[in-house]
PDB file of C-alpha atoms and ligand atoms in Angstrom:
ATOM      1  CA  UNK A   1      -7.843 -26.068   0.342  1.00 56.00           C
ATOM      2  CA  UNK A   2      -7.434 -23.391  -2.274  1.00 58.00           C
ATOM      3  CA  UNK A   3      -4.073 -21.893  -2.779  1.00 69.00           C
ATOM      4  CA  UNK A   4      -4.135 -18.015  -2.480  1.00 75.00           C
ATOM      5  CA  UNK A   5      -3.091 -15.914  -5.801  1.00 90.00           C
ATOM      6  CA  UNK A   6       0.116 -13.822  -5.192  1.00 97.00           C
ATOM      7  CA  UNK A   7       0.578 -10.544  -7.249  1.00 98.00           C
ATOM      8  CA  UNK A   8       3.885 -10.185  -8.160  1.00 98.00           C
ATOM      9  CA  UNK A   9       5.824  -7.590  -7.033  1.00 98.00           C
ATOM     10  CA  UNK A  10       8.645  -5.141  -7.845  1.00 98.00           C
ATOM     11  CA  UNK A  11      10.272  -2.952  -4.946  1.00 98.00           C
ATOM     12  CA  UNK A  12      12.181  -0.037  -6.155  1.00 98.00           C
ATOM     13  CA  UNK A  13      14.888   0.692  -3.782  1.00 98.00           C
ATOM     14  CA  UNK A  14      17.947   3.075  -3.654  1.00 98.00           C
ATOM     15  CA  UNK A  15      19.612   3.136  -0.369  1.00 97.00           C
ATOM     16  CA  UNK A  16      19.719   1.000   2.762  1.00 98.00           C
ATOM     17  CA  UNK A  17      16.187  -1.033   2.409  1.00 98.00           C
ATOM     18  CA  UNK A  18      15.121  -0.963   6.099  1.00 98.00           C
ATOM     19  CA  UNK A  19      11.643  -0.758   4.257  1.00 98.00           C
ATOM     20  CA  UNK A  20      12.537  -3.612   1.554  1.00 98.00           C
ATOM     21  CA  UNK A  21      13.725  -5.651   5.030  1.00 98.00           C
ATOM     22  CA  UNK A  22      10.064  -4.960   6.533  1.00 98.00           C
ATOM     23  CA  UNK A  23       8.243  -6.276   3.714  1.00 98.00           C
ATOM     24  CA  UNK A  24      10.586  -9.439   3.532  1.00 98.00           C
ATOM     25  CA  UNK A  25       9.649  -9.777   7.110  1.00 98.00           C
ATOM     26  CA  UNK A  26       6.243  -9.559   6.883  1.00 98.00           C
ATOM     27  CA  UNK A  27       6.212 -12.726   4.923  1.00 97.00           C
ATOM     28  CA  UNK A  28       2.736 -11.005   3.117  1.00 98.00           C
ATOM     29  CA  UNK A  29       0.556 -14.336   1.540  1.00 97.00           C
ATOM     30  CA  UNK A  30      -0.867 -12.341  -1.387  1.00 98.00           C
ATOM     31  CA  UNK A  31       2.200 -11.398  -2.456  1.00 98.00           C
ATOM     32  CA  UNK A  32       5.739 -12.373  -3.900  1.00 98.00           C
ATOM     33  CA  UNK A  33       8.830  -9.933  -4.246  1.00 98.00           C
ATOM     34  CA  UNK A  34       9.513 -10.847  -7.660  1.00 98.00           C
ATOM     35  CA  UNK A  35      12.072  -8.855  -8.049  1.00 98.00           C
ATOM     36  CA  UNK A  36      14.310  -6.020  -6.318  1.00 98.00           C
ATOM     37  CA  UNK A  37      15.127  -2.648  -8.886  1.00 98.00           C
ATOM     38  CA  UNK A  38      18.304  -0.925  -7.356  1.00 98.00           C
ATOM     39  CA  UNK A  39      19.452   1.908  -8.981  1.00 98.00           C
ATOM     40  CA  UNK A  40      22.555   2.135  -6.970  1.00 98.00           C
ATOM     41  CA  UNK A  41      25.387  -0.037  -7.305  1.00 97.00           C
ATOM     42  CA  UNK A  42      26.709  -1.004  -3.819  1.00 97.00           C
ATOM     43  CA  UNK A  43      22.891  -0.100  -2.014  1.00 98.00           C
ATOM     44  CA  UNK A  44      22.817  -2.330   1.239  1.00 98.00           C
ATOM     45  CA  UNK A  45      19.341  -3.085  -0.291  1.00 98.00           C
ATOM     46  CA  UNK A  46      20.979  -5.547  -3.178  1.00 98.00           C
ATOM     47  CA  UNK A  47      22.404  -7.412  -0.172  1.00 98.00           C
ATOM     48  CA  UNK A  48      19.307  -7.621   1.542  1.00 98.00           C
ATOM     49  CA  UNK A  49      17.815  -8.880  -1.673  1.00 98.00           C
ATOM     50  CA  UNK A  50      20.278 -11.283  -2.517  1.00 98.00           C
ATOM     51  CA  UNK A  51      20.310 -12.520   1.071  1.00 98.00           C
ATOM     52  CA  UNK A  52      16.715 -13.641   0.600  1.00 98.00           C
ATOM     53  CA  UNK A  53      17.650 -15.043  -2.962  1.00 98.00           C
ATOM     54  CA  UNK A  54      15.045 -12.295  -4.401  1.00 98.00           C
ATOM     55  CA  UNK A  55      16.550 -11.283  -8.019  1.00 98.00           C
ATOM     56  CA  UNK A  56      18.251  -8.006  -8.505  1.00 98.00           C
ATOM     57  CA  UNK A  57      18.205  -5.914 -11.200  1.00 98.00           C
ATOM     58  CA  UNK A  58      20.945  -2.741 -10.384  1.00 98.00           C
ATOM     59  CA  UNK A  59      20.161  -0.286 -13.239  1.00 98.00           C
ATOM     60  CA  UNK A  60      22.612   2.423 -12.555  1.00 97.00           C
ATOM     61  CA  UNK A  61      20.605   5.486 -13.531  1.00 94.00           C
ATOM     62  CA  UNK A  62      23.715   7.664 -13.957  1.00 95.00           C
ATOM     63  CA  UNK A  63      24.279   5.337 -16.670  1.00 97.00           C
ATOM     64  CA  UNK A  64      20.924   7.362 -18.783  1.00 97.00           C
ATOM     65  CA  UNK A  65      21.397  10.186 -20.585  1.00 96.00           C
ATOM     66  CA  UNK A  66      17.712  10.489 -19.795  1.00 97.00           C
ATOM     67  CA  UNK A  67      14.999   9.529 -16.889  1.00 97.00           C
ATOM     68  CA  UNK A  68      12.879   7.710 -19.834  1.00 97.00           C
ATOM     69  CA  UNK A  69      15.457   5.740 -21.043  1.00 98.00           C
ATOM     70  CA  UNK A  70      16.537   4.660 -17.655  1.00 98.00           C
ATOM     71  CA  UNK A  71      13.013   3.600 -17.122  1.00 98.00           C
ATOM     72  CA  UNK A  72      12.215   1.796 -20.249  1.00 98.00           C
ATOM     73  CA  UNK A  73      15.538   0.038 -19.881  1.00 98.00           C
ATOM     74  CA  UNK A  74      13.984  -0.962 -16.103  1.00 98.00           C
ATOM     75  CA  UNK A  75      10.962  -2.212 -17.573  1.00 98.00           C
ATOM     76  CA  UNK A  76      12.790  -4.140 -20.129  1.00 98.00           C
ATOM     77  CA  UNK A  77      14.662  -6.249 -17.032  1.00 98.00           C
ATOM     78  CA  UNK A  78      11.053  -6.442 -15.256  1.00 97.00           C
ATOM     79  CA  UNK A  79       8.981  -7.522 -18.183  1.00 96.00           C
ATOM     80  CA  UNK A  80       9.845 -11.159 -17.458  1.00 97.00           C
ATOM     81  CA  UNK A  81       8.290 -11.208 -13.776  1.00 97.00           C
ATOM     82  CA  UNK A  82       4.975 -10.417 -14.755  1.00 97.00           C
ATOM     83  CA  UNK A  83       4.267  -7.461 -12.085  1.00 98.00           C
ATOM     84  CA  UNK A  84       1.105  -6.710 -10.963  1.00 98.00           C
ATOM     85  CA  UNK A  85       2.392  -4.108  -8.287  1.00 98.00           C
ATOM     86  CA  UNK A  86       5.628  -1.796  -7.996  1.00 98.00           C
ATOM     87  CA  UNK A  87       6.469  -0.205  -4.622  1.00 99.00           C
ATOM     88  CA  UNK A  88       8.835   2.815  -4.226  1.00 98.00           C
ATOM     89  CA  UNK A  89      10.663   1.942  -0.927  1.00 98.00           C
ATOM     90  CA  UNK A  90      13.025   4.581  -0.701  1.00 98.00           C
ATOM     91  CA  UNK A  91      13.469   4.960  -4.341  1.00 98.00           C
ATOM     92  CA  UNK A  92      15.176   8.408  -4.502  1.00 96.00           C
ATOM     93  CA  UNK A  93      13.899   9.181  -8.400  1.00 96.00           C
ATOM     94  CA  UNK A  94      11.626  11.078  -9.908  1.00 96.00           C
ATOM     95  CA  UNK A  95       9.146   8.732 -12.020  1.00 97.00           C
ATOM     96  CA  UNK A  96       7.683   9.790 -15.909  1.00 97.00           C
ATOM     97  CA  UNK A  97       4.547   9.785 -17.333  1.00 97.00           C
ATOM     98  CA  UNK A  98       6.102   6.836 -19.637  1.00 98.00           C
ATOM     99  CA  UNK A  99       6.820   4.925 -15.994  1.00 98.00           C
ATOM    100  CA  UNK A 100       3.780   6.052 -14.388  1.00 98.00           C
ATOM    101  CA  UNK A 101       1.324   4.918 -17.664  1.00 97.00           C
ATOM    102  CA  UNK A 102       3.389   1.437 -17.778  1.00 98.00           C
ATOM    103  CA  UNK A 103       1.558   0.373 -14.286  1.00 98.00           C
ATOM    104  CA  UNK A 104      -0.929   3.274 -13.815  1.00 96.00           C
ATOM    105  CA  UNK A 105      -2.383   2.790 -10.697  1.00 97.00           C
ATOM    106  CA  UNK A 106      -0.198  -0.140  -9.619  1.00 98.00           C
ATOM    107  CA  UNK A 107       2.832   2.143  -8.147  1.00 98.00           C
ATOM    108  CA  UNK A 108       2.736   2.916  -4.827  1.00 98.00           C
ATOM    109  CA  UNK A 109       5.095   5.150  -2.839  1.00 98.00           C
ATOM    110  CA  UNK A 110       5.953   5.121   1.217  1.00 98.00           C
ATOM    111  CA  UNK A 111       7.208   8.975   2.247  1.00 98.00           C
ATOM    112  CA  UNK A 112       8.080  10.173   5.208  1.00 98.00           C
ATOM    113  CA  UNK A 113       5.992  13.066   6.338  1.00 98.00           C
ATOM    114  CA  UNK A 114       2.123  13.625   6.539  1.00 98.00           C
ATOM    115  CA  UNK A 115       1.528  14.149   2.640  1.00 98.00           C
ATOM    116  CA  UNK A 116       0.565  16.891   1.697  1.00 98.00           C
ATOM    117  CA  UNK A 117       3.168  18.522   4.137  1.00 98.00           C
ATOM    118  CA  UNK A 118       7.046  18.100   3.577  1.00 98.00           C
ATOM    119  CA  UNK A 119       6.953  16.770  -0.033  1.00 98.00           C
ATOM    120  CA  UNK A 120      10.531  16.059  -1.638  1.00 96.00           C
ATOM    121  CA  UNK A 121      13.546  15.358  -0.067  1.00 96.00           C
ATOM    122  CA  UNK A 122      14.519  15.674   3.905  1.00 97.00           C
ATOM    123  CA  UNK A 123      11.180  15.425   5.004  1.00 98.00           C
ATOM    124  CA  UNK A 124      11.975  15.140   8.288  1.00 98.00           C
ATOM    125  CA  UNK A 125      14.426  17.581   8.314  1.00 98.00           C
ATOM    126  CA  UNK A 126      11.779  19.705   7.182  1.00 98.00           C
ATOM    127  CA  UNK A 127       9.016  18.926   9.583  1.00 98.00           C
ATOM    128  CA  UNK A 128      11.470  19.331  12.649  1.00 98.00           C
ATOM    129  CA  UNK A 129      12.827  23.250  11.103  1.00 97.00           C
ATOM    130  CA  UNK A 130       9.141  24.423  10.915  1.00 98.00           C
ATOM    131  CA  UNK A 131       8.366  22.934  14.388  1.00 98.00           C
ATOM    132  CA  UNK A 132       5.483  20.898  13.685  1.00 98.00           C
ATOM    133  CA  UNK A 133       3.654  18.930  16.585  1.00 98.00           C
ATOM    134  CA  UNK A 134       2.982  15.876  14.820  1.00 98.00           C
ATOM    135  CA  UNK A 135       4.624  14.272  11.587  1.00 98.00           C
ATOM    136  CA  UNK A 136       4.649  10.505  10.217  1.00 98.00           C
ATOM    137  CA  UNK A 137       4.243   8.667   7.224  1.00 98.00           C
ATOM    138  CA  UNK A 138       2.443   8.247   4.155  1.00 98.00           C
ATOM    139  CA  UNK A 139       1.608   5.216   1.675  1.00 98.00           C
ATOM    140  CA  UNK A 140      -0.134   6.901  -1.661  1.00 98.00           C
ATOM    141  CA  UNK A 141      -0.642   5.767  -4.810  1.00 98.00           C
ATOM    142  CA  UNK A 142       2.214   7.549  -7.770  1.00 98.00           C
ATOM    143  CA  UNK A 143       0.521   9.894 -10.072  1.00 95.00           C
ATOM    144  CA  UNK A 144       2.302  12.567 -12.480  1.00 93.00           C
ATOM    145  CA  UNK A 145       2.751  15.051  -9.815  1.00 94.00           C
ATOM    146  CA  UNK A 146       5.626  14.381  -7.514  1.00 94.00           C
ATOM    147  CA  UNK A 147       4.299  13.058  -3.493  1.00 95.00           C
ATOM    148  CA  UNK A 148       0.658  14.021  -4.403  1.00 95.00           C
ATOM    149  CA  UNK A 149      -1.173  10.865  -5.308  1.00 97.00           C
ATOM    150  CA  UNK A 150      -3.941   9.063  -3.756  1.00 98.00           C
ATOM    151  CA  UNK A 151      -3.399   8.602   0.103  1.00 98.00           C
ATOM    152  CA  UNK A 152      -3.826   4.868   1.224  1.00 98.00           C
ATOM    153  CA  UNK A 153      -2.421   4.793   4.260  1.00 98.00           C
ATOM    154  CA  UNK A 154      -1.068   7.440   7.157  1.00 98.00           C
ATOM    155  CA  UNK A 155      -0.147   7.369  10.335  1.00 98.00           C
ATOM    156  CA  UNK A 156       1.187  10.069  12.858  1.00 98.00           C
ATOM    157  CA  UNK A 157       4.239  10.683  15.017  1.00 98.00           C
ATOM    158  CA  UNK A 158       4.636  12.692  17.989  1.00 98.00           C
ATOM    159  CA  UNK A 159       7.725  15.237  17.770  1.00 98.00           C
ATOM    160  CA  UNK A 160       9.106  15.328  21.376  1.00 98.00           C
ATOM    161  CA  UNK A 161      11.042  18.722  21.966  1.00 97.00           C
ATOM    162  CA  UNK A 162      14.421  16.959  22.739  1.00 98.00           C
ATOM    163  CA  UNK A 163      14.184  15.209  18.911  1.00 98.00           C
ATOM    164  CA  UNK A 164      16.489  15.328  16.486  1.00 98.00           C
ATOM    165  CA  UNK A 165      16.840  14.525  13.093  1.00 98.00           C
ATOM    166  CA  UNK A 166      18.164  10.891  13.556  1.00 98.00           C
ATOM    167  CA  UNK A 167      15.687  10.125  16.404  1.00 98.00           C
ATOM    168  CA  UNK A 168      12.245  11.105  14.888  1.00 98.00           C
ATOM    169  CA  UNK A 169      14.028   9.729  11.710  1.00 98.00           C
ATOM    170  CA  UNK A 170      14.133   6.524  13.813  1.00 98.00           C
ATOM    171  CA  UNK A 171      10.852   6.849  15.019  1.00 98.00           C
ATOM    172  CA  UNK A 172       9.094   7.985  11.497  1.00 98.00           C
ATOM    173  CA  UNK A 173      10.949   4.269   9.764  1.00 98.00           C
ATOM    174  CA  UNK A 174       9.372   2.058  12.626  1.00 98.00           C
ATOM    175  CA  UNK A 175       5.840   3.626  11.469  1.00 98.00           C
ATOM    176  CA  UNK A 176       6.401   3.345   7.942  1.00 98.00           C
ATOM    177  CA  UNK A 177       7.825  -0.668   8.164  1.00 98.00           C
ATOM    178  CA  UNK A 178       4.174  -1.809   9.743  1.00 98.00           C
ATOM    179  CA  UNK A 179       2.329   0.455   7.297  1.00 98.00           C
ATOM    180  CA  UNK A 180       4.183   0.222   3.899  1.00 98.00           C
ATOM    181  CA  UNK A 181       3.871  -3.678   4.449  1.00 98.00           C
ATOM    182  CA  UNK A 182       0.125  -3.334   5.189  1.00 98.00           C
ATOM    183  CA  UNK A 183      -0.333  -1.004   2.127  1.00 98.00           C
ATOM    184  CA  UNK A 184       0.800  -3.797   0.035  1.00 98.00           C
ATOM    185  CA  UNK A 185      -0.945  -6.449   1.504  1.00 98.00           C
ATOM    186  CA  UNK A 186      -4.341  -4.552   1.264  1.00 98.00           C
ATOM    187  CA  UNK A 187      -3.346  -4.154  -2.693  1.00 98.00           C
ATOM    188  CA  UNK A 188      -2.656  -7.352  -3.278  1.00 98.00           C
ATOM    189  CA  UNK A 189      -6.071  -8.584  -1.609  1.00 98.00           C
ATOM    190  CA  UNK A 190      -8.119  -6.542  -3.895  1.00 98.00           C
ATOM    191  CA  UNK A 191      -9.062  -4.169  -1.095  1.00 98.00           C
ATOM    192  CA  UNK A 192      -8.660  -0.872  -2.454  1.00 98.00           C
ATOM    193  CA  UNK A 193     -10.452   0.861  -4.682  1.00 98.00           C
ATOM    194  CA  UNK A 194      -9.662   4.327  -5.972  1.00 97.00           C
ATOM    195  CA  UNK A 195     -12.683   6.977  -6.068  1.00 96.00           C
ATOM    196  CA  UNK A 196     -10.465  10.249  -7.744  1.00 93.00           C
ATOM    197  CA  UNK A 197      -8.787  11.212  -5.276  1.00 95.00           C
ATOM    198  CA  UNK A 198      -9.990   9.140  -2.490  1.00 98.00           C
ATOM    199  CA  UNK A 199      -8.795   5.687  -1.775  1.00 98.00           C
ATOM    200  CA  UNK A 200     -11.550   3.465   0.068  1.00 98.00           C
ATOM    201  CA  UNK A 201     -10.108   0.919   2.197  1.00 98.00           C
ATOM    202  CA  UNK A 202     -12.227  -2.181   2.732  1.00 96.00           C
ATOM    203  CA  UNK A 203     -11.439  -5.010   5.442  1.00 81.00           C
TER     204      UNK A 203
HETATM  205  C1  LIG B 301      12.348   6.040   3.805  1.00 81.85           C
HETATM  206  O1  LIG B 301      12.265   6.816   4.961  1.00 81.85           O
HETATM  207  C2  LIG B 301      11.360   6.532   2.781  1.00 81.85           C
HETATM  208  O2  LIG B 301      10.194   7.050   3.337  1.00 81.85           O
HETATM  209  C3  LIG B 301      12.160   7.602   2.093  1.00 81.85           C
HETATM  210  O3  LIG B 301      13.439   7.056   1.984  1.00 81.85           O
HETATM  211  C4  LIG B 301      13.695   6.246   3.110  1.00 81.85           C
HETATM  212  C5  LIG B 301      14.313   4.940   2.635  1.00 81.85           C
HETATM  213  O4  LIG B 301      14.762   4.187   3.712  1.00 81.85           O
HETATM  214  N1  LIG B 301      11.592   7.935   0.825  1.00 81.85           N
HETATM  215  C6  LIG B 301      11.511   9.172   0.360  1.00 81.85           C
HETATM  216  O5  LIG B 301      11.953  10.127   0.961  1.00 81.85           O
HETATM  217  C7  LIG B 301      10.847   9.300  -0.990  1.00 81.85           C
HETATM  218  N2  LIG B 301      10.542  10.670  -1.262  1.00 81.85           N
HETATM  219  P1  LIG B 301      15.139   2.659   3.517  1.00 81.85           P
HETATM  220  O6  LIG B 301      16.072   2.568   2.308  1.00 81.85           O
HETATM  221  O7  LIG B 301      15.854   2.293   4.782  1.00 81.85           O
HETATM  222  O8  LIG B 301      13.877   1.882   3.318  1.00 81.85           O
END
């Protein structure tokens, strides 16, 4: 029996980690949280981490006079795990071209709106002001431009009229914890391929 090749991986958190928990709990084969990147001390993510005995690295990033030195003193604590894939699960910074070169094509982001609609921040906030039908999630690949890289994965959420904020919040997180999980799963199995913009997904 062969023993399957994990890709090491670095999740990028900033807040609570409901995401972070998902992939924990999806116990993915291909892959192995190497490490957790917190850029907020006190994040309930760090105790997620550390309750799974995954390292932490808290890199406070109002400790940086700048976003590149912030970064390059990130990749200095990662360097060691050898990563193969970095995933932005609720990591509330903006990533640059230094960043983004490091592991070009091997950062991938999970937002929560149909990219390209409701970029930035609130997202949901956003989709339930301008009334939309139909919102959800998106896993894409991070290029230079900010929520506009290469979609891998989407998938859709009904808005009922009674919603509010927390409750299609609520319903947009369950959606993203099966399909941020997936995403990286799929990566780590050598099963997508980028064609410019496009993303092909093989099974
Ligand atoms: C998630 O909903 C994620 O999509 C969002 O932050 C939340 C983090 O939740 N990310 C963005 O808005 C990025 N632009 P979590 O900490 O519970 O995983």
């Amino acid at each position: 029996m062969s023993a399957i090749s994990k890709t090491n991986v670095a999740v990028f958190v900033s807040g609570s980690g409901t995401n972070l928990q998902a992939i924990i709990d999806s116990g993915i084969e291909s892959a192995n949280i190497a490490v957790v990147v917190c850029n907020t001390p006190g994040a309930m993510a760090i105790e997620r981490a550390k309750k799974h005995r995954i390292p932490v690295e808290i890199v406070n990033s109002k400790d940086f006079k700048s976003r590149e030195k912030f970064e390059r003193h990130i990749v200095a604590k990662i360097d060691k795990y050898d990563i193969g894939l970095v995933v932005l699960a609720g990591f509330m910074r903006i990533l640059t071209p230094y960043f983004i070169n490091r592991f070009r094509n091997r950062i991938i982001n999970i937002h929560p709106s149909l990219l390209p609609s409701f970029p930035g921040i609130n997202s949901v906030r956003q989709a339930l002001d301008y009334g939309v039908k139909q919102t959800g999630c998106t896993v894409h690949f991070v290029g230079e431009e900010v929520d506009a890289g290469p979609i891998i994965l989407q998938v859709a959420v009904a808005v009922a009229e009674e919603d509010t904020e927390n409750t299609l919040l609520e319903k947009v997180h369950a959606q993203e914890h099966s399909i941020l999980p997936e995403a990286i799963r799929l990566f780590c199995e050598g099963k997508l391929t980028l064609r410019g913009k496009k993303v092909l997904v093989s099974s």
